[in-house]
Each structure stands twice: as structure tokens, then as C-alpha cells.
């Protein structure tokens, strides 16, 4: 059967086409497989998980489009959450703690970026080192104990307060981050440079784009968003334990790839990143509700990641001829 | 020193990379509205000479005059700001990006809104499509990715881009190397059209027959030195090939730089 609709023809050329279809399939699957899946509480729960993951995923996607990669986001999330928790517990104003946490994240991103750009060592290695380094620092500073803080404030509510029973403020942060980064990518000059830096660094340099600067800025964006997610998570749990964020880097990268971002750079979208994070969140809740032991979560995400990557590659060949 | 008919004069250019003398005391010039064929074997120094002229390398010694004024380039941007546009062999196009985004890369049309530089997508689409149409390139839509274009179409986009951004001097580095016969002919037509519009062109190539049909003069490099310079009437394509093969210009008459008598 022919699908003459030009809408379909146009849609398939978008990086997020694959994840959009995947999202619908998994959504439909769980709707039938899990009785309580399609309830307000369940959807709210998915959004809460997906929002925190999605803020990190958006940052990673932004960096991946520029052709680099960040394994340290999980540790950065831990560092920022920890700084926020420790300063709050020590009685500092929350806004100061939040800013300190984000500045620390920006600093880690800056160091990651400078090292990658100046040494030419692949970002995979640099950020693997960075991931281990900062995780170690958290463990050493806390002695392995969690930090708790039971106070409250308007800022903590703004970060991740609960409203309408089950929904959380993090959803707005997620949406805001996605909208802003999508706007930068598609509408601003800087967005053009980001795509060029990842898609053809040599050509971009020839045409006068300062690709090193673009990469460093994007490393910082990725780290700051991971830091923000750490603070948002702290606002939800009122505690940070030293392993907070461990493994999240892989989940975020998986979500970015599921969302259509290319590991080789130059290709991806924020809508894709958002759908990727929502898909991962949906799988996490849906499996539990469908009665599968939660151990199966990782296995299922693994399958989704592989299927998504294969489908995305095929789609891209199809779209680009 | 600043002859009026000359758009570019390079005098006594030398460049050394480590122990390799890439260029030695080379004089090179291009007149206004002239097509200069820059020929020579691999490693003759053609690319190095052009990279000095486009601000990629700094010469160890020598002077560059553009429109009669001595210039010194700190970066490729300096050269481009003067109107020296280069179409590199790799074309400097990014396959995953649209034609328009490639066309304006690094020179996006923007509207300032607060701290943001918003791209004027519609305007850029129109200009890119118009510029390509003008030089006879048909593209379905300027927001198609460059990846779906053929080699010849990509070449056209790169040349169209260079011509659009007000080049006074258009440098084409091996523009026909990867093209079919038909596509090559189109590039040669572009060269003549660009000249018609008043541009000067430097055409770098191995294919003497291609350059011979469009060039007004030839400069022949060999091992980093200029071995000869001819106007088209003074030499046949076969003779140019013979000079490149043998490395000496003695075999024929005409202006010979390296032979004394």
C-alpha cells in the first residue's frame, strides 16, 4: 500500500521520527499489558522519573550533536546534589547552595571541555576519568554516608514541589530546558554552529567556526543541566546519598540515542531527547505495573536501545538516500 | 610595486615546514578578471601557496599585495573579509545539514533579539535558492540536506556560495578531480561566468586540459619553485605537461624563470 501523504514523507526525515513511533508502540503495549498504566497517578509517576532523566538527556544530546560525549553527568549530578544538600544542612540560604552547586557543575564541564579540546584525547576517556574522579570525591567527603535535610523553602518547592496531587514541578523544568535548547538549535546562529561542529568539524573550522569554543560551551551546558537535575532530585528526596546518579549517565546516553542523536555528531533533536527520556521512564514504570520483576528493567532498556539504534540508522539512510 | 592591473601579487614567498622547503622565493600574481591556472605535480607547492594566500599559513618571508595594498593575514577570516573565497577540494560542506545552513555557515543572517542572534530562515532560504538558480543549479528545496546531492551538485553549491559572498578572487582547488565529464564541463562554465562577472579566478589542477580551456595564464610550480609562467597563446597543453613531467622549462620558448639563456 502506498502512503502518498507528504506529511509522512516529511516526518520520516526528522531525527525523532523513529522514537516517536517507538514511543507509540510501547505506550500502546503497556496500555494493554498493565491494567493501571493509563491512570493519572501512573502517568504522573512516569513524568516525574522522565523529567529528572530528561534534563540530563537534553544536555547530553546538545553535547552529542556537537560531536562529543559525557560519561561524567551521573557524578556531576551527585556532586551538585551533594553541595546543595550540605550547604542547606549547614544553614546557608538555599539560593546560595543552588548557585554553588551549578557553578561547581559548570566548572567540571569546563575542565572536561578544555581537556578534550586541548589534548585531543577522546571525550569518552576524559569523561570516564572525570566520572570516577568526582564519584571518588563525593565518597571521600561524605565518608559514604547520605546527607539529609528536612527543611523546606519556596525554592525547593519551585525545583520539585508536588502539585495537583501527583505531579511535580520538575516537569516544567524539563519542558523549559527542552524548549530553550530546541530553540537554540533550530533558530539561533549558535545552533547552526553546534550542528556544524559535530557534523563536519574540518569544514566548520575552514568556514571560521570556533569549534573548540562551541565544544567547551556544550560540555558546560551538559554539566550544568546534570547539576540542575541533581538539585531537583535533592528537592524531591530531601537527601543525597553518595551513589546518587551512578548509572544515570548510561541511562541518559541510552535515552539520547533512542531519541535519534548520532554518536558521531551533527544529528539529533531535543524533541527526540524528550521522547527518549519519556520512553525510558515509561518502560521503568510500565514493567512494574505489568507485573514483571523490576530486575527486567535494565534488560528491556537494553533491547529498546539496540532496536532503536538499528531502526534510527535505517531511517536515516532511507531519508538521506 | 602595485601595478594597477593586478588584483593579487605575491612576491618572494618562502615557506619551510621543518626540514622541508615547501616554497622557495615564489612570485605569483593574478590580474583583474583573469583566470590563472596554477599547475604542477603533487608536492609542487600549489596548496601551500594557496594556503598562504588564504590566511591558513603565514609565509616565512615574502610580501602579499591585494588591490595594490600590502596585506598580512592572521586567519582565513581576514582573507575572506577582503573578498578571497576558496572552494576547497573537500568543498567544506556538511552533509547532514541543509543546503541553506551550509550556504550561510559562519555568515548567518541574523536578527538580534536581546542576547540572541535569531537566524532569518526564510530570507536565507530565498537567497540561497536564488543564488543557486542564478548560476544554473536546480535544487528541489534549500532545506534538503547536502547528503542527498550528487558530487556535481555539491560542487555547484560550494561554488555558488563562494560567488554569492562577493568574492573578488575565487580560488578553486582541484574542482574537477572527483567529477564526471558532464559535471566538469559545468564547473568550467562557472569559471567563465565568474570571470564574466568581473572576478579573478585561480584554478588549481592536475588536469591540464580542463584548465587550458578556461585559463588566460599559467603558473607552473615544481618542488616549491616557480619554473615557468605563460600566457595561453605561448604554450600548448602538451608542452605544459612536458614541463611538469621533466621539471624544466627549457624545452620550449616563452618566458622561462629558471633557465638563464
Coordinates of C-alpha atoms in Angstrom, one line a residue, chain A:
Chain A
X1 CA 0.0 0.0 0.0
X2 CA 1.2 3.5 -0.8
X3 CA 1.4 6.2 1.7
X4 CA 1.2 9.2 -0.5
X5 CA 0.9 11.7 2.3
X6 CA 3.7 14.2 2.1
X7 CA 3.3 14.5 5.9
X8 CA 4.7 11.0 6.3
X9 CA 7.5 11.7 3.8
X10 CA 8.5 14.9 5.7
X11 CA 8.1 13.3 9.1
X12 CA 10.4 10.4 8.4
X13 CA 13.2 12.8 7.7
X14 CA 13.1 14.1 11.2
X15 CA 15.6 12.7 13.7
X16 CA 12.8 12.0 16.2
X17 CA 10.6 10.0 13.8
X18 CA 11.9 6.6 15.0
X19 CA 11.5 7.4 18.7
X20 CA 8.0 8.8 18.1
X21 CA 6.8 5.6 16.5
X22 CA 8.6 3.5 19.2
X23 CA 7.0 5.6 21.9
X24 CA 3.5 5.0 20.5
X25 CA 4.2 1.2 20.2
X26 CA 5.5 0.9 23.8
X27 CA 2.7 3.1 25.1
X28 CA 0.0 1.0 23.4
X29 CA 1.7 -2.2 24.6
X30 CA 1.7 -1.2 28.2
X31 CA -1.8 0.2 28.0
X32 CA -3.0 -3.3 27.2
X33 CA -0.5 -5.3 29.3
X34 CA -0.8 -3.3 32.5
X35 CA -4.2 -2.5 33.9
X36 CA -3.3 0.6 35.9
X37 CA -0.9 2.0 33.3
X38 CA -3.3 4.5 31.8
X39 CA -4.2 6.3 35.1
X40 CA -3.3 9.8 36.2
X41 CA -1.1 8.5 39.0
X42 CA 0.8 6.3 36.8
X43 CA 1.4 8.9 34.1
X44 CA 2.4 11.4 36.7
X45 CA 4.9 8.9 38.1
X46 CA 6.4 8.4 34.6
X47 CA 6.7 12.1 34.1
X48 CA 8.5 12.6 37.4
X49 CA 11.1 9.9 36.6
X50 CA 11.4 11.1 33.0
X51 CA 11.8 14.8 33.9
X52 CA 14.9 14.3 36.0
X53 CA 16.4 11.9 33.5
X54 CA 15.3 14.1 30.6
X55 CA 17.0 17.2 31.8
X56 CA 20.3 15.2 31.8
X57 CA 19.4 13.7 28.4
X58 CA 18.7 17.1 26.9
X59 CA 22.2 18.3 28.0
X60 CA 23.9 15.1 26.7
X61 CA 22.1 15.4 23.4
X62 CA 23.1 19.0 23.0
X63 CA 26.7 17.9 23.5
X64 CA 26.4 14.8 21.3
X65 CA 25.2 17.0 18.4
X66 CA 28.5 18.9 18.7
X67 CA 30.3 15.6 18.3
X68 CA 31.3 15.0 21.9
X69 CA 30.2 12.8 24.7
X70 CA 29.9 13.0 28.5
X71 CA 30.1 10.0 30.9
X72 CA 30.6 12.2 33.9
X73 CA 27.0 13.5 34.1
X74 CA 26.0 11.0 36.8
X75 CA 28.9 12.0 39.0
X76 CA 28.2 15.7 38.3
X77 CA 24.6 15.1 39.3
X78 CA 25.9 13.6 42.6
X79 CA 28.4 16.4 43.2
X80 CA 25.8 19.2 42.7
X81 CA 23.1 17.4 44.7
X82 CA 25.6 16.9 47.5
X83 CA 26.8 20.5 47.5
X84 CA 23.2 21.7 47.7
X85 CA 22.4 19.2 50.5
X86 CA 25.5 20.0 52.6
X87 CA 25.1 23.8 52.3
X88 CA 21.4 23.5 53.1
X89 CA 22.1 21.3 56.1
X90 CA 24.8 23.9 57.2
X91 CA 22.2 26.6 57.2
X92 CA 23.1 28.5 54.1
X93 CA 20.4 30.2 52.1
X94 CA 19.1 27.7 49.5
X95 CA 19.6 30.0 46.6
X96 CA 23.3 30.3 47.5
X97 CA 23.5 26.5 47.7
X98 CA 21.8 26.1 44.4
X99 CA 24.2 28.6 42.7
X100 CA 27.2 27.0 44.3
X101 CA 26.0 23.6 43.0
X102 CA 25.5 24.9 39.5
X103 CA 28.9 26.7 39.4
X104 CA 30.6 23.5 40.5
X105 CA 28.9 21.7 37.7
X106 CA 29.9 24.4 35.2
X107 CA 33.5 24.1 36.4
X108 CA 33.6 20.4 35.9
X109 CA 32.1 20.8 32.4
X110 CA 34.7 23.5 31.7
X111 CA 37.6 21.2 32.8
X112 CA 36.2 18.3 30.7
X113 CA 35.8 20.5 27.7
X114 CA 39.3 22.1 28.0
X115 CA 40.9 18.7 28.4
X116 CA 39.2 17.2 25.4
X117 CA 39.8 20.2 23.2
X118 CA 43.4 20.9 24.2
X119 CA 44.7 17.3 24.4
X120 CA 42.8 15.6 21.6
X121 CA 42.1 12.7 23.9
X122 CA 38.6 11.3 23.1
X123 CA 35.8 12.6 25.3
X124 CA 34.9 9.1 26.2
X125 CA 38.2 8.7 28.1
X126 CA 38.4 12.1 29.6
X127 CA 34.9 12.0 30.9
X128 CA 35.3 8.4 32.1
X129 CA 38.2 9.7 34.2
X130 CA 36.1 12.6 35.3
X131 CA 33.2 10.3 36.3
X132 CA 35.5 8.2 38.5
X133 CA 37.3 11.2 40.0
X134 CA 34.2 13.1 41.1
X135 CA 32.4 10.0 42.4
X136 CA 35.5 9.3 44.4
X137 CA 35.5 12.9 45.8
X138 CA 31.9 12.5 46.9
X139 CA 32.6 9.2 48.6
X140 CA 35.6 10.6 50.4
X141 CA 34.0 13.8 51.5
X142 CA 30.8 12.1 52.9
X143 CA 32.6 9.1 54.2
X144 CA 30.0 7.1 52.4
X145 CA 27.1 8.4 54.4
X146 CA 24.0 10.1 53.0
X147 CA 23.3 13.8 53.7
X148 CA 19.8 14.6 54.8
X149 CA 18.0 17.9 55.2
X150 CA 14.3 18.1 56.1
X151 CA 13.8 21.8 55.8
X152 CA 11.6 23.4 53.2
X153 CA 11.5 26.6 51.2
X154 CA 9.9 28.2 48.2
X155 CA 13.0 27.4 46.1
X156 CA 12.8 23.7 47.0
X157 CA 9.1 23.8 46.0
X158 CA 9.9 25.6 42.8
X159 CA 12.5 23.0 42.0
X160 CA 10.5 19.9 42.5
X161 CA 7.4 20.5 44.7
X162 CA 4.3 18.5 44.3
X163 CA 1.1 19.9 42.9
X164 CA -2.2 18.5 41.6
X165 CA -1.6 15.5 43.9
X166 CA 0.9 13.5 41.9
X167 CA 2.6 16.0 39.5
X168 CA 5.9 17.7 40.3
X169 CA 7.5 21.0 39.3
X170 CA 10.4 19.1 37.7
X171 CA 8.1 18.6 34.7
X172 CA 8.2 22.3 34.0
X173 CA 12.0 22.4 34.3
X174 CA 12.2 19.5 31.9
X175 CA 9.9 21.2 29.4
X176 CA 11.6 24.5 29.8
X177 CA 15.1 23.0 29.2
X178 CA 13.8 21.2 26.1
X179 CA 12.1 24.2 24.6
X180 CA 15.1 26.5 25.2
X181 CA 17.7 24.1 23.8
X182 CA 15.4 23.3 20.8
X183 CA 15.0 27.0 20.2
X184 CA 18.8 27.5 20.3
X185 CA 19.4 24.5 18.0
X186 CA 16.9 25.4 15.3
X187 CA 16.6 29.1 15.4
X188 CA 19.8 30.7 16.5
X189 CA 23.2 31.1 14.9
X190 CA 24.8 29.2 17.7
X191 CA 22.6 26.2 16.9
X192 CA 23.9 26.2 13.4
X193 CA 27.5 26.2 14.7
X194 CA 26.6 23.3 17.1
X195 CA 25.4 21.1 14.2
X196 CA 28.4 22.1 12.1
X197 CA 30.9 21.4 14.8
X198 CA 29.6 17.8 15.1
X199 CA 28.7 17.2 11.5
X200 CA 31.9 18.4 9.9
X201 CA 34.5 19.8 12.2
X202 CA 37.0 20.3 9.4
X203 CA 34.6 22.2 7.2
X204 CA 33.3 24.2 10.1
X205 CA 36.8 25.3 11.0
X206 CA 37.5 26.2 7.4
X207 CA 34.5 28.4 7.4
X208 CA 35.6 30.2 10.6
X209 CA 33.5 28.5 13.2
X210 CA 35.4 28.3 16.5
X211 CA 34.6 24.7 17.1
X212 CA 36.7 24.4 20.2
X213 CA 34.7 27.1 21.8
X214 CA 31.4 25.5 20.8
X215 CA 32.5 22.2 22.3
X216 CA 33.6 23.7 25.6
X217 CA 30.4 25.6 25.9
X218 CA 28.4 22.5 25.2
X219 CA 30.4 20.5 27.8
X220 CA 29.4 23.2 30.3
X221 CA 25.8 23.1 29.3
X222 CA 25.7 19.3 29.7
X223 CA 27.3 19.5 33.1
X224 CA 25.1 22.4 34.4
X225 CA 22.0 20.5 33.4
X226 CA 23.2 17.4 35.1
X227 CA 23.9 19.6 38.2
X228 CA 20.4 21.1 37.9
X229 CA 18.9 17.6 37.8
X230 CA 20.9 16.7 40.9
X231 CA 19.4 19.7 42.8
X232 CA 15.9 18.9 41.6
X233 CA 16.4 15.3 42.8
X234 CA 17.5 16.6 46.2
X235 CA 14.4 18.7 46.4
X236 CA 12.3 15.5 45.8
X237 CA 14.1 13.2 48.3
X238 CA 15.4 15.7 50.8
X239 CA 18.6 13.6 51.0
X240 CA 21.5 12.7 48.8
X241 CA 23.4 9.5 49.1
X242 CA 26.9 9.2 47.8
X243 CA 26.0 6.9 44.9
X244 CA 23.3 9.3 43.7
X245 CA 23.4 9.4 39.9
X246 CA 25.5 6.3 39.5
X247 CA 24.5 4.6 36.3
X248 CA 22.3 7.5 35.3
X249 CA 24.9 8.6 32.7
X250 CA 24.3 5.4 30.8
X251 CA 20.5 5.7 31.0
X252 CA 20.8 9.3 29.7
X253 CA 23.0 8.3 26.8
X254 CA 20.7 5.5 26.0
X255 CA 17.7 7.9 26.0
X256 CA 19.6 10.3 23.8
X257 CA 20.5 7.6 21.3
X258 CA 16.9 6.2 21.4
X259 CA 15.9 9.8 20.7
X260 CA 17.8 9.8 17.5
X261 CA 21.1 11.6 18.4
X262 CA 24.1 10.2 16.4
X263 CA 27.1 9.2 18.4
X264 CA 29.2 10.6 15.6
X265 CA 27.7 14.0 16.0
X266 CA 25.9 16.5 13.8
X267 CA 22.5 14.9 14.1
X268 CA 19.8 14.8 16.8
X269 CA 16.9 16.8 18.2
X270 CA 15.5 18.0 21.5
X271 CA 12.1 16.6 20.8
X272 CA 13.8 13.3 20.3
X273 CA 15.7 13.6 23.6
X274 CA 12.4 14.3 25.3
X275 CA 10.7 11.3 23.8
X276 CA 13.7 9.2 24.5
X277 CA 13.6 10.1 28.2
X278 CA 9.8 9.6 28.4
X279 CA 10.2 6.2 26.7
X280 CA 12.8 5.1 29.3
X281 CA 10.6 6.4 32.1
X282 CA 7.6 4.6 30.7
X283 CA 9.4 1.3 30.4
X284 CA 10.6 1.6 34.1
X285 CA 7.0 2.1 35.4
X286 CA 5.2 0.0 32.9
X287 CA 7.2 -3.1 33.5
X288 CA 6.5 -3.0 37.2
X289 CA 2.8 -2.4 36.6
X290 CA 2.7 -5.2 34.1
X291 CA 3.9 -7.4 36.9
X292 CA 7.4 -8.1 35.6
X293 CA 10.1 -8.2 38.3
X294 CA 11.9 -4.9 38.4
X295 CA 15.1 -6.7 37.6
X296 CA 13.9 -6.9 34.0
X297 CA 14.0 -3.2 33.6
X298 CA 17.7 -3.0 32.5
X299 CA 17.3 -5.9 30.1
X300 CA 14.3 -4.2 28.5
X301 CA 16.0 -0.9 28.2
X302 CA 18.9 -2.7 26.6
X303 CA 16.6 -4.2 24.0
X304 CA 14.9 -0.9 23.3
X305 CA 18.3 0.8 22.9
X306 CA 19.6 -1.8 20.4
X307 CA 16.3 -1.8 18.4
X308 CA 16.1 2.0 18.4
X309 CA 19.7 2.4 17.2
X310 CA 19.2 -0.1 14.3
X311 CA 15.9 1.5 13.3
X312 CA 17.4 5.0 13.5
X313 CA 20.3 4.1 11.2
X314 CA 17.9 2.5 8.7
X315 CA 15.6 5.5 8.8
X316 CA 18.5 7.9 8.3
X317 CA 19.7 6.0 5.2
X318 CA 16.2 6.0 3.9
X319 CA 15.8 9.7 4.4
X320 CA 19.2 10.8 3.2
X321 CA 19.2 8.4 0.2

